[in-house]
Amino acid sequence: MQELTHYINGAHVKGTSGRFADVYNPATGEVQAKVPLANAAEMEAAVAAAQAAQPAWGAVNPQRRARVMMKFVDLLNRDMDKLAEALSREHGKTLPDAAGDVQRGLEVVEFCIGAPHHLKGEFTDSAGPGIDMYSMKQALGVTAGITPFNFPAMIPMWMFAPAIVCGNAFILKPSERDPSVPLMLAELMEEAGLPKGVLQVVNGDKEAVDAILHHDVIQSVGFVGSTPIAQYIYATGCANGKRVQCFGGAKNHMIIMPDADMDQAADALIGAGYGAAGERCMAISVAVPVGEETADRLIEKLVPRIEALKVGPYTSGKDVDYGPVVTAAAKANIERLVQTGVDQGAKLVVDGRGFSLQGYEDGFFVGPHLFDNVTPDMDIYTQEIFGPVLSTVRAKTYEEAIGLAMDHEYGNGTAIFTRDGDAARDFAARINIGMVGINVPIPVPLAYHTFGGWKKSMFGDLNQHGPDSFKFYTRTKTVTSRWPSGIKEGGEFSIPVME
Ligand code: NAD
């Protein structure tokens, strides 16, 4: 049994708390490693190392910090297959999808190579007689991030790449379900030239998170995960005076207008609903066809596609559409919610219950499900299922369809499929959701834009990556300067104004 470690001050460090969590291979159901769960003393050691390392790193000029990122991109490409394999082995997603997880993080690192430009301040020459005014963007100091299981490469890189290139030290508390890739990323950052102590990985659960939230030295906390924990971290972090951004759960609706290309819409729903076993915060989990005829045509196209889905372990290579879910508990929760759908009167058009894969009977595989005639009061509509379960809610009109998406408590992503530019434009303008796709089912913005939902999918004000990340990980200082020769007329007693 492999015993994983923390990565503190440039070294793999064994856990000392005596507490561990099991890390599974979701395809076989076997425990393949145990990960230490840190206590406050272990977090303290990481904070002390970060605090010691950060001032020198913050003083390195931005171009040199960017060069570490350049080298890191090379190393990610060099080790892409190794990272993807480690990721699939603990998460369960297919190898091409795991490589995509690394790639989408790598693209944020590429964006961060532009740090010398993004960190430029503003300057006003002669703001007053002999007075210049300029602003600087300075690092916060020691920062921290808490990440979910579903993107163990991309989401840590969303956070640590901008934090570190801005001159901060960063402590990552990754998901205890798949901690190996975050540890590998920390090693690669040091191979790329990052000094020890600037990026550390402290594994753990609520105890480690609470140690972050209550530590005076830690200036900011980034979180991605489920909404109840996002709310807790936002409230506690803010109450303790930290800068906090928290990204939560989702229930993404895709509206299918009567004029949509129905094959295109069905293909899009298959990928967005069932890819990664539905364990994506940008997965489409609700299809909203407008009009009975649209709904009937859509279901007719979806059923054979869903029945043809290939579910299997990542080791089967490209022949698999999606793999197992992450744990037995996740599987049980999905099965429980599916049962509530049946009990509450939804029509289970494709029944994935009882799915079993020969040779992998103990794996956490869940067959694909399609529900029709779902109504907004049902648990499968109000709750995030985070599994391969697509719900169809039939809407009579476009107004009813957009209203459903707008009234849902989550607001991460949404999409509309139509050939009507006017409807698409109206949808994009009115919808109260952070990321919108027009004939694009998973509208995850690229690294140089920003990522973030609205409503209960996001707590805080600055999004992930893109220009917002440089704002989140820096503080602005504004300097008003006048050299001694400028003082000629004695003291000034009223507030200076520019006349
Ligand atoms: P989770 O909330 O269970 O865990 C996320 C992190 O919080 C982990 O590091 C975990 O160790 C920690 N944590 C868990 N319980 C805690 C507690 N009681 N106190 C303090 N910390 C705790 O989420 P998950 O199951 O790992 O990830 C799936 C969820 O993440 C889904 O809801 C999904 O929608 C969401 N997600 C959101 C986004 C987004 O950008 N909005 C992206 C990816 C995933």
PDB file of C-alpha atoms and ligand atoms in Angstrom, residues 146-151 155 158 173-177 204-206 209-210 223-227 229 232-233 247-250 280-281 384 386 412 451 457, ligand 1:
ATOM      1  CA  ILE A 146      -8.672  24.305  -1.622  1.00  0.00           C
ATOM      2  CA  THR A 147      -9.612  22.247  -4.657  1.00  0.00           C
ATOM      3  CA  PRO A 148     -12.185  19.559  -5.627  1.00  0.00           C
ATOM      4  CA  PHE A 149     -11.664  16.020  -6.894  1.00  0.00           C
ATOM      5  CA  ASN A 150     -13.085  16.483 -10.362  1.00  0.00           C
ATOM      6  CA  PHE A 151     -10.224  18.447 -11.987  1.00  0.00           C
ATOM      7  CA  ILE A 155      -8.154  23.661 -10.884  1.00  0.00           C
ATOM      8  CA  TRP A 158      -6.095  27.924 -12.099  1.00  0.00           C
ATOM      9  CA  LYS A 173      -4.943  21.712  -0.073  1.00  0.00           C
ATOM     10  CA  PRO A 174      -6.112  19.382  -2.862  1.00  0.00           C
ATOM     11  CA  SER A 175      -8.955  16.899  -2.735  1.00  0.00           C
ATOM     12  CA  GLU A 176      -8.108  13.895  -0.583  1.00  0.00           C
ATOM     13  CA  ARG A 177      -9.704  11.661  -3.239  1.00  0.00           C
ATOM     14  CA  GLY A 204      -6.107  16.878   4.364  1.00  0.00           C
ATOM     15  CA  ASP A 205      -9.782  17.386   5.063  1.00  0.00           C
ATOM     16  CA  LYS A 206     -11.824  19.848   7.132  1.00  0.00           C
ATOM     17  CA  VAL A 209      -9.054  23.631   5.756  1.00  0.00           C
ATOM     18  CA  ASP A 210      -9.927  25.114   9.135  1.00  0.00           C
ATOM     19  CA  PHE A 223     -11.989  27.435  -3.107  1.00  0.00           C
ATOM     20  CA  VAL A 224     -13.694  25.280  -5.721  1.00  0.00           C
ATOM     21  CA  GLY A 225     -16.101  22.531  -4.673  1.00  0.00           C
ATOM     22  CA  SER A 226     -19.686  22.024  -3.552  1.00  0.00           C
ATOM     23  CA  THR A 227     -21.926  24.941  -2.563  1.00  0.00           C
ATOM     24  CA  ILE A 229     -18.632  24.082   1.684  1.00  0.00           C
ATOM     25  CA  TYR A 232     -18.805  27.934   4.812  1.00  0.00           C
ATOM     26  CA  ILE A 233     -15.352  28.843   3.522  1.00  0.00           C
ATOM     27  CA  PHE A 247     -16.891  28.516  -6.589  1.00  0.00           C
ATOM     28  CA  GLY A 248     -19.718  26.079  -5.909  1.00  0.00           C
ATOM     29  CA  GLY A 249     -22.060  23.557  -7.477  1.00  0.00           C
ATOM     30  CA  ALA A 250     -24.151  23.717 -10.620  1.00  0.00           C
ATOM     31  CA  ARG A 280     -18.108  18.299 -14.279  1.00  0.00           C
ATOM     32  CA  CYS A 281     -19.342  21.558 -12.843  1.00  0.00           C
ATOM     33  CA  GLU A 384     -26.852  18.550  -8.217  1.00  0.00           C
ATOM     34  CA  PHE A 386     -22.963  14.911 -10.353  1.00  0.00           C
ATOM     35  CA  ASN A 412     -22.753  28.305 -13.335  1.00  0.00           C
ATOM     36  CA  PHE A 451     -14.304  31.561 -15.368  1.00  0.00           C
ATOM     37  CA  SER A 457     -22.360  28.843  -7.922  1.00  0.00           C
TER      38      SER A 457
HETATM   39  P1  NAD B   1     -16.333  19.089  -1.941  1.00  0.00           P
HETATM   40  O1  NAD B   1     -17.022  20.367  -1.585  1.00  0.00           O
HETATM   41  O2  NAD B   1     -16.770  17.843  -1.261  1.00  0.00           O
HETATM   42  O3  NAD B   1     -14.762  19.212  -1.636  1.00  0.00           O
HETATM   43  C1  NAD B   1     -14.007  20.287  -2.136  1.00  0.00           C
HETATM   44  C2  NAD B   1     -12.850  20.553  -1.182  1.00  0.00           C
HETATM   45  O4  NAD B   1     -13.365  20.938   0.091  1.00  0.00           O
HETATM   46  C3  NAD B   1     -11.955  19.349  -0.957  1.00  0.00           C
HETATM   47  O5  NAD B   1     -10.613  19.773  -0.945  1.00  0.00           O
HETATM   48  C4  NAD B   1     -12.389  18.842   0.402  1.00  0.00           C
HETATM   49  O6  NAD B   1     -11.346  18.215   1.115  1.00  0.00           O
HETATM   50  C5  NAD B   1     -12.834  20.093   1.104  1.00  0.00           C
HETATM   51  N1  NAD B   1     -13.902  19.839   2.081  1.00  0.00           N
HETATM   52  C6  NAD B   1     -14.845  18.859   2.032  1.00  0.00           C
HETATM   53  N2  NAD B   1     -15.645  18.935   3.103  1.00  0.00           N
HETATM   54  C7  NAD B   1     -15.231  19.976   3.844  1.00  0.00           C
HETATM   55  C8  NAD B   1     -15.678  20.562   5.066  1.00  0.00           C
HETATM   56  N3  NAD B   1     -16.735  20.078   5.734  1.00  0.00           N
HETATM   57  N4  NAD B   1     -15.030  21.631   5.530  1.00  0.00           N
HETATM   58  C9  NAD B   1     -13.964  22.123   4.865  1.00  0.00           C
HETATM   59  N5  NAD B   1     -13.493  21.620   3.710  1.00  0.00           N
HETATM   60  C10 NAD B   1     -14.120  20.557   3.191  1.00  0.00           C
HETATM   61  O7  NAD B   1     -16.423  18.941  -3.538  1.00  0.00           O
HETATM   62  P2  NAD B   1     -15.952  17.729  -4.453  1.00  0.00           P
HETATM   63  O8  NAD B   1     -16.902  16.591  -4.252  1.00  0.00           O
HETATM   64  O9  NAD B   1     -14.510  17.502  -4.312  1.00  0.00           O
HETATM   65  O10 NAD B   1     -16.189  18.373  -5.910  1.00  0.00           O
HETATM   66  C11 NAD B   1     -17.435  18.353  -6.563  1.00  0.00           C
HETATM   67  C12 NAD B   1     -18.167  19.665  -6.383  1.00  0.00           C
HETATM   68  O11 NAD B   1     -17.355  20.743  -6.860  1.00  0.00           O
HETATM   69  C13 NAD B   1     -19.447  19.750  -7.216  1.00  0.00           C
HETATM   70  O12 NAD B   1     -20.427  20.395  -6.450  1.00  0.00           O
HETATM   71  C14 NAD B   1     -19.049  20.609  -8.404  1.00  0.00           C
HETATM   72  O13 NAD B   1     -20.100  21.293  -9.041  1.00  0.00           O
HETATM   73  C15 NAD B   1     -18.106  21.553  -7.751  1.00  0.00           C
HETATM   74  N6  NAD B   1     -17.213  22.183  -8.719  1.00  0.00           N
HETATM   75  C16 NAD B   1     -17.420  23.502  -9.013  1.00  0.00           C
HETATM   76  C17 NAD B   1     -16.623  24.142  -9.945  1.00  0.00           C
HETATM   77  C18 NAD B   1     -16.833  25.591 -10.267  1.00  0.00           C
HETATM   78  O14 NAD B   1     -15.942  26.189 -10.847  1.00  0.00           O
HETATM   79  N7  NAD B   1     -17.951  26.186  -9.905  1.00  0.00           N
HETATM   80  C19 NAD B   1     -15.602  23.433 -10.578  1.00  0.00           C
HETATM   81  C20 NAD B   1     -15.408  22.086 -10.250  1.00  0.00           C
HETATM   82  C21 NAD B   1     -16.224  21.477  -9.310  1.00  0.00           C
END
